[in-house]
PDB file of C-alpha atoms in Angstrom:
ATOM      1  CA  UNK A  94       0.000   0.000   0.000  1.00 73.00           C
ATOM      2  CA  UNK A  95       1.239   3.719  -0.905  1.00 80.00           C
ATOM      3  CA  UNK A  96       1.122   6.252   1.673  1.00 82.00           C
ATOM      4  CA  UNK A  97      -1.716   8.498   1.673  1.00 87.00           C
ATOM      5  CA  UNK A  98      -2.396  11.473   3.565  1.00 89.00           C
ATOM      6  CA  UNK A  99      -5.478  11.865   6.004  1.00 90.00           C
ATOM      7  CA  UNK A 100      -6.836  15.461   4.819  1.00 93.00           C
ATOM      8  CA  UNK A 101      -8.772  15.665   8.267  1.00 94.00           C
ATOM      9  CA  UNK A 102      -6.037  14.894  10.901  1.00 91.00           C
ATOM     10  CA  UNK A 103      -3.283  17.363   8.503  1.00 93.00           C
ATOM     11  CA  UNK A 104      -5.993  19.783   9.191  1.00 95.00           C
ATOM     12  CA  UNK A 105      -6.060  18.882  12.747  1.00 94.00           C
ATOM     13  CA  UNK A 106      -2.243  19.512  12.856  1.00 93.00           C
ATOM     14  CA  UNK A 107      -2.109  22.385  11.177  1.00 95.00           C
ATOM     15  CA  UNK A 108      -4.979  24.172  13.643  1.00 96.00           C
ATOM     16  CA  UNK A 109      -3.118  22.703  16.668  1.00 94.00           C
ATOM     17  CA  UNK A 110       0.419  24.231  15.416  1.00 94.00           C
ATOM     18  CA  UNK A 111      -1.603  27.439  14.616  1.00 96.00           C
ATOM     19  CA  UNK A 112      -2.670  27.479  18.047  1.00 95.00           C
ATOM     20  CA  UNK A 113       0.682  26.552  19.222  1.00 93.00           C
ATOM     21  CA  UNK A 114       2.346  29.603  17.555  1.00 93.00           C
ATOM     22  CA  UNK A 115      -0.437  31.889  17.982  1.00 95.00           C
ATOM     23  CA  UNK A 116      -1.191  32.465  14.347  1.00 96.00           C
ATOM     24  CA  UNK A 117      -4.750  33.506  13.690  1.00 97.00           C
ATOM     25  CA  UNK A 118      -6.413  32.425  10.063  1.00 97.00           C
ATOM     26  CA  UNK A 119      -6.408  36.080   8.816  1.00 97.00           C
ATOM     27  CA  UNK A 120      -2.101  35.636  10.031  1.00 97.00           C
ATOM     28  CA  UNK A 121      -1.822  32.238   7.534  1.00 97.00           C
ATOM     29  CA  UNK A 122      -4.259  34.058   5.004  1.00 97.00           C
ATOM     30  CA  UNK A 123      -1.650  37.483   4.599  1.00 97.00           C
ATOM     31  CA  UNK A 124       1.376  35.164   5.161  1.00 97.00           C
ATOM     32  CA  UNK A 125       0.142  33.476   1.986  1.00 97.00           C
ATOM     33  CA  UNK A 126      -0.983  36.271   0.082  1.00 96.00           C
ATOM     34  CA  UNK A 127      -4.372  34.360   0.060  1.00 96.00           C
ATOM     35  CA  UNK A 128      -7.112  36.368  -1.423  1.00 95.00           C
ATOM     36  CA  UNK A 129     -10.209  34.762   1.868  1.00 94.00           C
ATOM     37  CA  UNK A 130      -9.598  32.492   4.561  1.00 96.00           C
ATOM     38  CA  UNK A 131     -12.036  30.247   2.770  1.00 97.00           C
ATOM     39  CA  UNK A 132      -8.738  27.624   2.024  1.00 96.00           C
ATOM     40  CA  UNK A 133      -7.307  27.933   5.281  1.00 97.00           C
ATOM     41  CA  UNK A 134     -10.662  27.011   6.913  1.00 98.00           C
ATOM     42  CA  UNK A 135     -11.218  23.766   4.325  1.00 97.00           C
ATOM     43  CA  UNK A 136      -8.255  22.577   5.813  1.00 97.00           C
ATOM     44  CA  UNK A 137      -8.983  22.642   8.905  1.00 97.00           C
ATOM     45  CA  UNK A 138     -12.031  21.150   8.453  1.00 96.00           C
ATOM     46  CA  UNK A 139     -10.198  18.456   6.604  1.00 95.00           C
ATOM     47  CA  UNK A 140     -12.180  18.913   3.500  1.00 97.00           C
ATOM     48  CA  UNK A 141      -8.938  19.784   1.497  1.00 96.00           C
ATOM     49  CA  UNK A 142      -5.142  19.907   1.768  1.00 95.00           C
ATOM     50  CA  UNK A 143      -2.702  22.915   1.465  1.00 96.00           C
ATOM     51  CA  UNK A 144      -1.149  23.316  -2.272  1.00 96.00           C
ATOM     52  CA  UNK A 145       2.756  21.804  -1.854  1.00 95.00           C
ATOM     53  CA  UNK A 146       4.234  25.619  -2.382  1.00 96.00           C
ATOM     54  CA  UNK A 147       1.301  26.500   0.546  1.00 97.00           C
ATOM     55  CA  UNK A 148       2.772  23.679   2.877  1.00 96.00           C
ATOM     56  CA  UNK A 149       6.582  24.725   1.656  1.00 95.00           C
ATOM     57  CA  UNK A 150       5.913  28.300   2.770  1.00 96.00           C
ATOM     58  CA  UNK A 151       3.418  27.189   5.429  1.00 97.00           C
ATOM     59  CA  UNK A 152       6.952  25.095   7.107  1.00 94.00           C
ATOM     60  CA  UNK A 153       8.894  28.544   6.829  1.00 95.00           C
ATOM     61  CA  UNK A 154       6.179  30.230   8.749  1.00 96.00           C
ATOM     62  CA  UNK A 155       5.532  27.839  11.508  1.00 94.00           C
ATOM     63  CA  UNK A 156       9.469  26.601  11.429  1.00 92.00           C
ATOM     64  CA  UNK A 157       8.801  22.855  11.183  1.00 91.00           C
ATOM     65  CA  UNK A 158       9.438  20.339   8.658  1.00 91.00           C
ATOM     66  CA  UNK A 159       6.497  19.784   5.918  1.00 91.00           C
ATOM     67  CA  UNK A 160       6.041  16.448   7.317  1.00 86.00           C
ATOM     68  CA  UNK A 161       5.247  17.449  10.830  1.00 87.00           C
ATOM     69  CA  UNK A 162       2.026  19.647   9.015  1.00 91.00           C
ATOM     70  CA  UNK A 163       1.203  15.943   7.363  1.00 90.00           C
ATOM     71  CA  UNK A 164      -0.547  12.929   9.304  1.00 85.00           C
ATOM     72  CA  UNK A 165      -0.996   9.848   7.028  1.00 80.00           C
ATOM     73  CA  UNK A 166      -0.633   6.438   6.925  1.00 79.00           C
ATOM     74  CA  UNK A 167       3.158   6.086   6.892  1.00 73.00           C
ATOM     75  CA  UNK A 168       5.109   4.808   9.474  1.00 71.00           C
ATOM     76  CA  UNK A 169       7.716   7.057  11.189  1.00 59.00           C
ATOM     77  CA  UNK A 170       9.876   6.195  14.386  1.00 52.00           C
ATOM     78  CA  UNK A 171       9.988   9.302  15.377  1.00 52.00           C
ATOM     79  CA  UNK A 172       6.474  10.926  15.980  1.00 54.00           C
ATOM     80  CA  UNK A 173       6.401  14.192  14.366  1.00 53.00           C
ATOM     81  CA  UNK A 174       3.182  14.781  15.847  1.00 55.00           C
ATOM     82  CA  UNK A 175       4.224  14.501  19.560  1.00 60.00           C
ATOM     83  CA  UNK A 176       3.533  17.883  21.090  1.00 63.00           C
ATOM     84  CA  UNK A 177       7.512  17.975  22.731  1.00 65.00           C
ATOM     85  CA  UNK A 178       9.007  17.091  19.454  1.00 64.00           C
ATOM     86  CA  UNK A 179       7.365  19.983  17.878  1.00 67.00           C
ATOM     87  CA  UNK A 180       8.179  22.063  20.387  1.00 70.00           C
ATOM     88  CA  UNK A 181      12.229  20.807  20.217  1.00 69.00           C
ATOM     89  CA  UNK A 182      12.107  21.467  16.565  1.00 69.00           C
ATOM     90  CA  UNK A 183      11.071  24.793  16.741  1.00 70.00           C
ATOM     91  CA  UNK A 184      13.259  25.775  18.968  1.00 74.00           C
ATOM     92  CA  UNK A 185      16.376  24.235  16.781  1.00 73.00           C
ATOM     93  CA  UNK A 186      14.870  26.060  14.269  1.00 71.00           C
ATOM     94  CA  UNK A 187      14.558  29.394  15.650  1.00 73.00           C
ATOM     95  CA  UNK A 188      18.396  28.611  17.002  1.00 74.00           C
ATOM     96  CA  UNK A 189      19.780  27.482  13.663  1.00 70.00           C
ATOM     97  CA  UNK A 190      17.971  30.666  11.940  1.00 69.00           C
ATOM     98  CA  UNK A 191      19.326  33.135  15.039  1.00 71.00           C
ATOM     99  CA  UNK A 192      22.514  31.920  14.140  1.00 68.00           C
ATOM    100  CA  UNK A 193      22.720  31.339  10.238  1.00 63.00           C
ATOM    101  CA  UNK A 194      25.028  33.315   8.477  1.00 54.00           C
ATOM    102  CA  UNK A 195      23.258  33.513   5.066  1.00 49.00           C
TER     103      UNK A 195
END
């Protein structure tokens, strides 16, 4: 079986890391030069999934890998979605950008 990607936990995910970040819908919606929040809300309702270049930018604005926005049916060993790994990558993340030279 191919890996697949569960539209409604992603959307999950994403609202949790929103919440996590404190980014409000009308935040995602400028970030991403969106013209409504009407996307932004279909996936976190799980009715749809964010566009690859919305995910790529979507992981620059939250400062986690696209895979820890993602929840489907392949098998990890690390669980992206545990709430302390998030929290560990962001904070690498915020480290590696404080300190990055480019």
């Amino acid at each position: 079986m191919y890996p697949t990607i569960d539209m409604e936990a992603t959307g999950k995910c994403i609202h949790r890391i929103m919440n996590q970040r404190k980014f409000t819908v009308k935040d995602v919606q400028k970030y991403l030069n969106l013209s409504s929040v009407q996307s932004i809300y279909h996936w976190l309702n799980g009715q749809s999934v964010p566009t690859v270049d919305n995910l790529y930018a979507l992981s620059e604005l939250f400062q986690l890998p696209v895979d820890a926005m993602i929840v489907g049916n392949r098998k990890y060993h690390v669980s992206f979605y545990d709430e302390t790994f998030c929290s560990r990558v962001y904070v690498y993340y915020r480290e590696v950008k404080r300190l990055s030279f480019w």
